[in-house]
GROMACS .gro file of C-alpha atoms in nm:
model
  405
    1MET     CA    1   5.311  -6.791  -9.845
    2THR     CA    2   5.015  -6.901  -9.762
    3PHE     CA    3   4.666  -6.739  -9.836
    4HIS     CA    4   4.458  -6.909  -9.569
    5ASN     CA    5   4.470  -6.636  -9.327
    6LEU     CA    6   4.443  -6.376  -9.598
    7VAL     CA    7   4.141  -6.500  -9.695
    8ILE     CA    8   3.938  -6.478  -9.400
    9VAL     CA    9   4.061  -6.083  -9.343
   10ALA     CA   10   3.944  -6.001  -9.738
   11ALA     CA   11   3.621  -6.205  -9.623
   12VAL     CA   12   3.609  -5.968  -9.324
   13ALA     CA   13   3.691  -5.678  -9.516
   14ALA     CA   14   3.395  -5.719  -9.759
   15GLY     CA   15   3.150  -5.813  -9.552
   16ILE     CA   16   3.183  -5.526  -9.320
   17PRO     CA   17   3.088  -5.254  -9.518
   18LEU     CA   18   2.781  -5.532  -9.628
   19PHE     CA   19   2.664  -5.519  -9.282
   20ILE     CA   20   2.695  -5.177  -9.222
   21GLY     CA   21   2.450  -5.134  -9.506
   22MET     CA   22   2.191  -5.389  -9.413
   23THR     CA   23   2.194  -5.273  -9.040
   24ARG     CA   24   2.257  -4.885  -9.075
   25ALA     CA   25   2.508  -4.954  -8.770
   26PRO     CA   26   2.638  -4.586  -8.690
   27VAL     CA   27   2.985  -4.746  -8.667
   28PRO     CA   28   3.324  -4.654  -8.887
   29GLY     CA   29   3.396  -4.980  -9.064
   30PRO     CA   30   3.731  -4.929  -8.949
   31VAL     CA   31   3.633  -4.992  -8.638
   32LEU     CA   32   3.404  -5.314  -8.642
   33GLU     CA   33   3.746  -5.479  -8.850
   34ILE     CA   34   3.946  -5.447  -8.511
   35VAL     CA   35   3.642  -5.549  -8.311
   36ALA     CA   36   3.611  -5.854  -8.584
   37GLY     CA   37   4.007  -5.919  -8.555
   38ILE     CA   38   3.995  -5.967  -8.177
   39VAL     CA   39   3.657  -6.210  -8.206
   40LEU     CA   40   3.838  -6.413  -8.463
   41GLY     CA   41   4.223  -6.414  -8.325
   42PRO     CA   42   4.416  -6.586  -8.056
   43ALA     CA   43   4.160  -6.351  -7.776
   44ALA     CA   44   3.873  -6.533  -7.879
   45LEU     CA   45   3.804  -6.804  -8.181
   46ASP     CA   46   4.139  -6.862  -8.281
   47VAL     CA   47   4.031  -6.903  -8.650
   48LEU     CA   48   4.259  -6.610  -8.787
   49HIS     CA   49   4.630  -6.551  -8.725
   50VAL     CA   50   4.902  -6.310  -8.838
   51ASP     CA   51   5.105  -6.545  -9.068
   52ALA     CA   52   5.371  -6.377  -9.306
   53THR     CA   53   5.160  -6.288  -9.593
   54VAL     CA   54   4.903  -6.097  -9.328
   55ARG     CA   55   5.194  -5.936  -9.147
   56ALA     CA   56   5.350  -5.850  -9.570
   57ALA     CA   57   4.983  -5.650  -9.630
   58ALA     CA   58   4.968  -5.483  -9.289
   59VAL     CA   59   5.258  -5.329  -9.307
   60LEU     CA   60   5.183  -5.201  -9.662
   61GLY     CA   61   4.849  -5.092  -9.510
   62LEU     CA   62   4.986  -4.887  -9.219
   63GLY     CA   63   5.249  -4.724  -9.527
   64PHE     CA   64   4.911  -4.643  -9.708
   65LEU     CA   65   4.712  -4.532  -9.398
   66LEU     CA   66   4.986  -4.256  -9.338
   67PHE     CA   67   5.002  -4.213  -9.702
   68LEU     CA   68   4.692  -4.125  -9.778
   69ALA     CA   69   4.635  -3.899  -9.471
   70GLY     CA   70   4.927  -3.689  -9.570
   71LEU     CA   71   4.743  -3.644  -9.896
   72GLU     CA   72   4.448  -3.519  -9.746
   73ILE     CA   73   4.643  -3.250  -9.590
   74ASP     CA   74   4.621  -2.886  -9.766
   75VAL     CA   75   4.979  -2.751  -9.646
   76ARG     CA   76   4.911  -2.431  -9.795
   77ARG     CA   77   4.582  -2.356  -9.571
   78VAL     CA   78   4.745  -2.505  -9.288
   79VAL     CA   79   5.063  -2.315  -9.276
   80ALA     CA   80   4.915  -1.978  -9.401
   81GLY     CA   81   4.572  -2.009  -9.387
   82PRO     CA   82   4.381  -1.871  -9.011
   83ALA     CA   83   4.378  -2.255  -8.899
   84ALA     CA   84   4.804  -2.227  -8.874
   85ARG     CA   85   4.799  -2.068  -8.509
   86PRO     CA   86   4.527  -2.295  -8.333
   87VAL     CA   87   4.680  -2.593  -8.463
   88LEU     CA   88   5.046  -2.498  -8.346
   89LEU     CA   89   4.888  -2.394  -8.029
   90GLY     CA   90   4.686  -2.706  -7.994
   91LEU     CA   91   4.973  -2.915  -8.023
   92ALA     CA   92   5.207  -2.717  -7.776
   93GLY     CA   93   4.946  -2.790  -7.534
   94THR     CA   94   4.933  -3.147  -7.642
   95ILE     CA   95   5.307  -3.206  -7.600
   96ALA     CA   96   5.342  -3.025  -7.235
   97ALA     CA   97   5.045  -3.207  -7.152
   98GLY     CA   98   5.145  -3.591  -7.264
   99LEU     CA   99   5.520  -3.460  -7.100
  100VAL     CA  100   5.337  -3.376  -6.779
  101ALA     CA  101   5.119  -3.709  -6.765
  102GLY     CA  102   5.405  -3.913  -6.819
  103GLU     CA  103   5.618  -3.812  -6.522
  104VAL     CA  104   5.294  -3.833  -6.324
  105LEU     CA  105   5.209  -4.163  -6.438
  106HIS     CA  106   5.595  -4.258  -6.313
  107ALA     CA  107   5.554  -4.104  -5.989
  108ALA     CA  108   5.263  -4.312  -5.917
  109GLY     CA  109   5.466  -4.643  -6.012
  110LEU     CA  110   5.234  -4.641  -6.365
  111ALA     CA  111   5.479  -4.616  -6.588
  112LYS     CA  112   5.801  -4.741  -6.635
  113SER     CA  113   5.937  -4.493  -6.907
  114PRO     CA  114   5.783  -4.150  -6.870
  115LEU     CA  115   5.878  -3.999  -7.169
  116LEU     CA  116   5.760  -4.313  -7.370
  117VAL     CA  117   5.398  -4.312  -7.215
  118GLY     CA  118   5.395  -3.952  -7.295
  119ILE     CA  119   5.536  -3.988  -7.682
  120ALA     CA  120   5.206  -4.247  -7.705
  121PHE     CA  121   4.944  -4.020  -7.571
  122MET     CA  122   5.017  -3.764  -7.840
  123ALA     CA  123   4.932  -3.908  -8.146
  124THR     CA  124   4.582  -3.948  -8.320
  125SER     CA  125   4.481  -4.237  -8.536
  126LEU     CA  126   4.511  -4.007  -8.799
  127GLY     CA  127   4.395  -4.315  -9.068
  128LEU     CA  128   4.052  -4.336  -8.892
  129VAL     CA  129   3.995  -3.991  -8.865
  130VAL     CA  130   4.010  -3.887  -9.220
  131PRO     CA  131   3.767  -4.162  -9.357
  132VAL     CA  132   3.536  -4.093  -9.070
  133LEU     CA  133   3.524  -3.716  -9.145
  134LYS     CA  134   3.549  -3.820  -9.566
  135ASP     CA  135   3.242  -4.093  -9.489
  136ALA     CA  136   3.079  -3.775  -9.279
  137GLY     CA  137   3.099  -3.560  -9.551
  138ALA     CA  138   3.307  -3.338  -9.344
  139ALA     CA  139   3.655  -3.340  -9.484
  140ASP     CA  140   3.634  -3.034  -9.673
  141ARG     CA  141   3.483  -2.797  -9.421
  142GLN     CA  142   3.639  -2.615  -9.178
  143ILE     CA  143   3.644  -2.876  -8.897
  144GLY     CA  144   3.743  -3.126  -9.145
  145GLN     CA  145   4.036  -2.951  -9.208
  146LEU     CA  146   4.103  -2.844  -8.871
  147THR     CA  147   4.048  -3.163  -8.741
  148ILE     CA  148   4.266  -3.331  -8.967
  149ALA     CA  149   4.541  -3.066  -8.934
  150GLY     CA  150   4.549  -3.139  -8.562
  151ALA     CA  151   4.574  -3.542  -8.577
  152SER     CA  152   4.850  -3.482  -8.854
  153SER     CA  153   5.028  -3.230  -8.647
  154GLY     CA  154   5.002  -3.472  -8.336
  155GLU     CA  155   5.097  -3.798  -8.530
  156LEU     CA  156   5.376  -3.663  -8.692
  157THR     CA  157   5.500  -3.558  -8.404
  158ALA     CA  158   5.471  -3.820  -8.177
  159VAL     CA  159   5.613  -4.035  -8.522
  160VAL     CA  160   5.938  -3.805  -8.536
  161LEU     CA  161   5.998  -3.820  -8.112
  162LEU     CA  162   5.953  -4.182  -8.107
  163SER     CA  163   6.197  -4.222  -8.333
  164LEU     CA  164   6.464  -3.971  -8.205
  165PHE     CA  165   6.425  -4.164  -7.844
  166PHE     CA  166   6.352  -4.442  -7.875
  167SER     CA  167   6.493  -4.636  -8.179
  168GLN     CA  168   6.558  -4.944  -8.209
  169ARG     CA  169   6.880  -4.916  -8.330
  170GLY     CA  170   7.025  -4.643  -8.110
  171GLY     CA  171   7.258  -4.390  -8.150
  172ALA     CA  172   7.262  -4.024  -7.983
  173LEU     CA  173   7.029  -3.764  -8.012
  174GLY     CA  174   7.198  -3.563  -8.203
  175GLY     CA  175   7.315  -3.766  -8.462
  176ARG     CA  176   6.960  -3.887  -8.548
  177LEU     CA  177   6.864  -3.508  -8.504
  178LEU     CA  178   7.096  -3.491  -8.817
  179LEU     CA  179   6.984  -3.767  -8.980
  180LEU     CA  180   6.642  -3.632  -8.935
  181GLY     CA  181   6.725  -3.274  -9.091
  182LEU     CA  182   6.905  -3.515  -9.383
  183LEU     CA  183   6.556  -3.623  -9.431
  184VAL     CA  184   6.360  -3.323  -9.432
  185VAL     CA  185   6.660  -3.176  -9.672
  186LEU     CA  186   6.592  -3.479  -9.907
  187VAL     CA  187   6.253  -3.466  -9.941
  188ALA     CA  188   6.250  -3.047  -9.997
  189ALA     CA  189   6.514  -3.200 -10.304
  190ALA     CA  190   6.253  -3.426 -10.432
  191VAL     CA  191   5.926  -3.171 -10.402
  192THR     CA  192   6.200  -2.926 -10.633
  193ALA     CA  193   6.296  -3.207 -10.850
  194VAL     CA  194   5.892  -3.287 -10.920
  195VAL     CA  195   5.859  -2.966 -10.958
  196GLN     CA  196   6.086  -2.893 -11.213
  197ALA     CA  197   6.000  -3.217 -11.420
  198ARG     CA  198   5.616  -3.115 -11.421
  199ARG     CA  199   5.743  -2.797 -11.645
  200TRP     CA  200   5.897  -3.005 -11.889
  201GLN     CA  201   5.627  -3.063 -12.145
  202ARG     CA  202   5.746  -3.358 -12.299
  203LEU     CA  203   5.714  -3.579 -11.982
  204SER     CA  204   5.400  -3.429 -11.835
  205GLY     CA  205   5.198  -3.542 -12.202
  206MET     CA  206   5.356  -3.861 -12.186
  207ILE     CA  207   5.224  -3.866 -11.800
  208ALA     CA  208   4.888  -3.798 -11.881
  209MET     CA  209   4.869  -3.972 -12.210
  210LEU     CA  210   4.951  -4.323 -11.941
  211ALA     CA  211   4.802  -4.175 -11.681
  212ASP     CA  212   4.451  -4.392 -11.770
  213THR     CA  213   4.624  -4.710 -11.972
  214THR     CA  214   4.690  -4.983 -11.803
  215ALA     CA  215   4.996  -4.827 -11.711
  216GLN     CA  216   4.857  -4.594 -11.465
  217ILE     CA  217   5.183  -4.421 -11.480
  218ARG     CA  218   5.051  -4.164 -11.179
  219VAL     CA  219   4.926  -4.470 -10.952
  220ARG     CA  220   5.271  -4.639 -11.016
  221LEU     CA  221   5.491  -4.306 -10.955
  222ALA     CA  222   5.274  -4.232 -10.638
  223VAL     CA  223   5.373  -4.590 -10.478
  224LEU     CA  224   5.721  -4.488 -10.585
  225ALA     CA  225   5.721  -4.208 -10.380
  226LEU     CA  226   5.546  -4.390 -10.126
  227VAL     CA  227   5.785  -4.676 -10.116
  228GLY     CA  228   6.121  -4.504 -10.160
  229LEU     CA  229   5.987  -4.214  -9.883
  230ALA     CA  230   5.956  -4.513  -9.664
  231ALA     CA  231   6.218  -4.725  -9.733
  232LEU     CA  232   6.451  -4.355  -9.698
  233ALA     CA  233   6.316  -4.289  -9.347
  234GLU     CA  234   6.394  -4.665  -9.219
  235HIS     CA  235   6.703  -4.650  -9.373
  236LEU     CA  236   6.820  -4.370  -9.181
  237GLY     CA  237   6.655  -4.533  -8.829
  238PHE     CA  238   6.333  -4.358  -8.818
  239GLU     CA  239   6.008  -4.546  -8.890
  240ALA     CA  240   5.888  -4.629  -9.188
  241ILE     CA  241   5.507  -4.451  -9.130
  242LEU     CA  242   5.745  -4.117  -9.120
  243GLY     CA  243   5.825  -4.180  -9.469
  244ALA     CA  244   5.469  -4.288  -9.618
  245PHE     CA  245   5.323  -3.979  -9.459
  246LEU     CA  246   5.591  -3.712  -9.562
  247ALA     CA  247   5.493  -3.918  -9.947
  248GLY     CA  248   5.175  -3.801  -9.967
  249VAL     CA  249   5.248  -3.458  -9.801
  250LEU     CA  250   5.515  -3.443 -10.085
  251LEU     CA  251   5.194  -3.550 -10.363
  252ARG     CA  252   4.941  -3.274 -10.229
  253VAL     CA  253   5.253  -2.986 -10.188
  254VAL     CA  254   5.349  -3.067 -10.604
  255ASP     CA  255   5.006  -3.123 -10.697
  256PRO     CA  256   4.717  -2.964 -10.483
  257ASP     CA  257   4.472  -2.911 -10.728
  258ALA     CA  258   4.516  -3.297 -10.829
  259ALA     CA  259   4.143  -3.369 -10.708
  260ARG     CA  260   4.020  -3.138 -10.979
  261ARG     CA  261   4.236  -3.178 -11.232
  262HIS     CA  262   4.282  -3.544 -11.241
  263PRO     CA  263   4.020  -3.679 -11.013
  264ASN     CA  264   4.066  -4.037 -11.111
  265PHE     CA  265   4.388  -4.020 -10.958
  266HIS     CA  266   4.263  -4.065 -10.580
  267VAL     CA  267   3.962  -4.250 -10.628
  268LYS     CA  268   4.275  -4.528 -10.812
  269LEU     CA  269   4.524  -4.448 -10.450
  270GLU     CA  270   4.150  -4.529 -10.243
  271GLY     CA  271   4.126  -4.846 -10.412
  272ILE     CA  272   4.409  -4.977 -10.352
  273GLY     CA  273   4.426  -4.816 -10.005
  274TYR     CA  274   4.061  -4.874  -9.805
  275GLY     CA  275   3.945  -5.121 -10.073
  276PHE     CA  276   4.258  -5.393  -9.984
  277LEU     CA  277   4.522  -5.309  -9.780
  278ILE     CA  278   4.391  -5.052  -9.493
  279PRO     CA  279   4.165  -5.333  -9.348
  280VAL     CA  280   4.417  -5.590  -9.349
  281PHE     CA  281   4.615  -5.340  -9.125
  282PHE     CA  282   4.306  -5.260  -8.883
  283VAL     CA  283   4.201  -5.629  -8.937
  284SER     CA  284   4.514  -5.723  -8.816
  285SER     CA  285   4.561  -5.480  -8.549
  286GLY     CA  286   4.258  -5.706  -8.344
  287VAL     CA  287   4.442  -6.019  -8.420
  288THR     CA  288   4.758  -5.923  -8.173
  289PHE     CA  289   4.562  -5.745  -7.955
  290ASP     CA  290   4.688  -5.980  -7.589
  291LEU     CA  291   4.388  -6.000  -7.400
  292ASP     CA  292   4.510  -6.228  -7.219
  293ALA     CA  293   4.783  -6.008  -7.058
  294LEU     CA  294   4.505  -5.766  -6.992
  295LEU     CA  295   4.244  -6.007  -6.814
  296ASP     CA  296   4.516  -6.210  -6.634
  297HIS     CA  297   4.564  -5.893  -6.390
  298PRO     CA  298   4.228  -5.764  -6.298
  299ALA     CA  299   4.430  -5.420  -6.146
  300THR     CA  300   4.544  -5.359  -6.507
  301LEU     CA  301   4.182  -5.309  -6.637
  302LEU     CA  302   4.144  -5.027  -6.388
  303ARG     CA  303   4.421  -4.860  -6.613
  304VAL     CA  304   4.195  -4.838  -6.907
  305PRO     CA  305   3.946  -4.624  -6.795
  306LEU     CA  306   4.230  -4.404  -6.692
  307TYR     CA  307   4.426  -4.396  -6.987
  308LEU     CA  308   4.111  -4.366  -7.216
  309ALA     CA  309   4.051  -3.979  -7.004
  310LEU     CA  310   4.409  -3.902  -7.039
  311LEU     CA  311   4.382  -3.970  -7.424
  312LEU     CA  312   4.057  -3.716  -7.377
  313VAL     CA  313   4.296  -3.451  -7.199
  314ILE     CA  314   4.620  -3.451  -7.372
  315ARG     CA  315   4.441  -3.490  -7.735
  316GLY     CA  316   4.114  -3.343  -7.705
  317VAL     CA  317   4.116  -3.047  -7.405
  318PRO     CA  318   4.385  -2.867  -7.676
  319ALA     CA  319   4.116  -2.847  -7.971
  320ILE     CA  320   3.980  -2.579  -7.727
  321ALA     CA  321   4.240  -2.341  -7.973
  322TYR     CA  322   3.986  -2.410  -8.247
  323ARG     CA  323   3.686  -2.183  -8.068
  324GLY     CA  324   3.773  -1.883  -8.261
  325LEU     CA  325   3.706  -2.084  -8.569
  326LEU     CA  326   3.458  -2.337  -8.542
  327PRO     CA  327   3.099  -2.344  -8.321
  328ALA     CA  328   3.125  -2.486  -7.964
  329ARG     CA  329   3.030  -2.825  -8.032
  330GLU     CA  330   3.240  -2.873  -8.348
  331VAL     CA  331   3.487  -2.795  -8.172
  332VAL     CA  332   3.407  -3.020  -7.903
  333ALA     CA  333   3.367  -3.302  -8.210
  334ALA     CA  334   3.709  -3.226  -8.323
  335GLY     CA  335   3.841  -3.303  -7.951
  336LEU     CA  336   3.642  -3.604  -7.950
  337LEU     CA  337   3.781  -3.736  -8.295
  338GLN     CA  338   4.145  -3.593  -8.226
  339SER     CA  339   4.066  -3.828  -7.922
  340ALA     CA  340   4.131  -4.161  -8.093
  341SER     CA  341   4.421  -4.289  -8.132
  342LEU     CA  342   4.533  -4.673  -8.147
  343PRO     CA  343   4.784  -4.801  -8.444
  344PHE     CA  344   5.064  -4.534  -8.269
  345ILE     CA  345   4.987  -4.665  -7.968
  346VAL     CA  346   5.029  -5.020  -8.050
  347ALA     CA  347   5.332  -4.932  -8.231
  348ALA     CA  348   5.481  -4.772  -7.927
  349THR     CA  349   5.401  -5.007  -7.715
  350GLN     CA  350   5.595  -5.283  -7.929
  351ILE     CA  351   5.902  -5.068  -7.960
  352GLY     CA  352   5.891  -5.013  -7.563
  353LEU     CA  353   5.856  -5.387  -7.529
  354ALA     CA  354   6.148  -5.439  -7.693
  355LEU     CA  355   6.363  -5.195  -7.536
  356GLY     CA  356   6.207  -5.285  -7.223
  357ALA     CA  357   6.084  -4.929  -7.141
  358VAL     CA  358   5.726  -5.038  -7.062
  359THR     CA  359   5.589  -5.374  -6.906
  360PRO     CA  360   5.347  -5.646  -7.075
  361THR     CA  361   5.045  -5.534  -6.870
  362ASN     CA  362   5.140  -5.173  -6.893
  363ALA     CA  363   5.095  -5.212  -7.250
  364ALA     CA  364   4.792  -5.416  -7.245
  365ALA     CA  365   4.629  -5.141  -7.088
  366LEU     CA  366   4.753  -4.880  -7.355
  367VAL     CA  367   4.625  -5.065  -7.615
  368ALA     CA  368   4.297  -5.162  -7.498
  369ALA     CA  369   4.263  -4.764  -7.436
  370GLY     CA  370   4.321  -4.707  -7.732
  371LEU     CA  371   4.075  -4.986  -7.871
  372PHE     CA  372   3.816  -4.778  -7.655
  373SER     CA  373   3.878  -4.469  -7.791
  374VAL     CA  374   3.816  -4.576  -8.139
  375LEU     CA  375   3.551  -4.725  -8.061
  376VAL     CA  376   3.371  -4.427  -7.865
  377TYR     CA  377   3.524  -4.134  -7.931
  378PRO     CA  378   3.472  -4.089  -8.337
  379VAL     CA  379   3.108  -4.228  -8.328
  380VAL     CA  380   2.999  -3.961  -8.023
  381ALA     CA  381   3.187  -3.686  -8.226
  382LEU     CA  382   2.977  -3.785  -8.558
  383ARG     CA  383   2.628  -3.757  -8.333
  384ILE     CA  384   2.767  -3.436  -8.191
  385ILE     CA  385   2.811  -3.304  -8.595
  386GLY     CA  386   2.479  -3.411  -8.667
  387ALA     CA  387   2.612  -3.623  -8.995
  388PRO     CA  388   2.634  -4.008  -8.923
  389PRO     CA  389   2.913  -4.213  -9.128
  390ARG     CA  390   2.824  -4.206  -9.527
  391LEU     CA  391   2.820  -4.517  -9.735
  392PRO     CA  392   2.981  -4.538 -10.048
  393PRO     CA  393   2.743  -4.501 -10.338
  394THR     CA  394   2.784  -4.900 -10.419
  395VAL     CA  395   2.668  -4.957 -10.039
  396MET     CA  396   2.451  -4.733 -10.040
  397ALA     CA  397   2.274  -4.834 -10.378
  398SER     CA  398   2.281  -5.219 -10.251
  399ALA     CA  399   2.126  -5.081  -9.946
  400ALA     CA  400   1.825  -4.982 -10.085
  401MET     CA  401   1.788  -5.237 -10.297
  402LEU     CA  402   1.752  -5.447 -10.014
  403ASP     CA  403   1.481  -5.190  -9.870
  404PRO     CA  404   1.365  -5.000 -10.100
  405MET     CA  405   1.111  -4.805  -9.841
   0.00000   0.00000   0.00000
């Protein structure tokens, strides 16, 4: 194990917030981290590679990304509130549009597996949308909750469908459906067990006493839930990110008022995720982008704007379902944010390549479209909302010291 490449990644992760603070660039940090990975990786300067150390941290980063995204979901508001119907209507529109798009691309000779391509278009980069909305101060507003709920439903649906139909372990669909049901039952049992344990005063008092000591017991229990459910999902034949996301949802369900009752808990989790692991994932995603496969076949470049437009149609247009709850301009912004997708596209194309369900050139075009979607759509959405990305307090303070005017 070496730390050479991880040092470069850490330097990028530390330098980008400083760059944003000094230049006041209206670009989300994760976008610049991906671009930095492309520039420093084999596609350009070739000074950064994804070795075993970086790969391990990136896998944990992706898990933490989905875990923190699940932690953002207010299930009571989404399921029982006025947002439930429009979110489900939007999801239904996304599924239908994705399946139709896959069949059309297959008929045109642009997709080897129409189902795989259709599923790839259904997801949103939830891990990018959440920090963008948080930094813009919109995560707790109606547009934030609807967008996060819509992005979550798309991400979760895409992960489940990918696991069901394109599991690298194979197996009959009926068997995988039974395993999915088992996973849901086990998660529900875990929720029930945690709720019952919280009623045990001695245990609750012990957790409260150890929470802010070197034991950091709440953080350790949260990490246990994340790793445990990720491992369980993987053991049952699903993607580990499904378990990580469910772990975040589980914690939000069992302790919906955690942000108010013990606010330091979320700050600590975000410190681990956004402070270390998640930037590794974003930078490594840029490093592994296959630019040669894209440039070696010029005709493939023409597919990039097509796929970029399809992301907007499949993920963005269904946001029309929110029009009864949001002003028109915020509906457009929500649609643009939901159209930003990269991590799932990367995962789906890698699985497709392993199964022979997607060609290398088409995989490169899909990933390129995903990259442009996270570069363009969130920036345009923030301008529509009228709230540029808000820097963390420490970065804002540093920028103020550099420019007192």
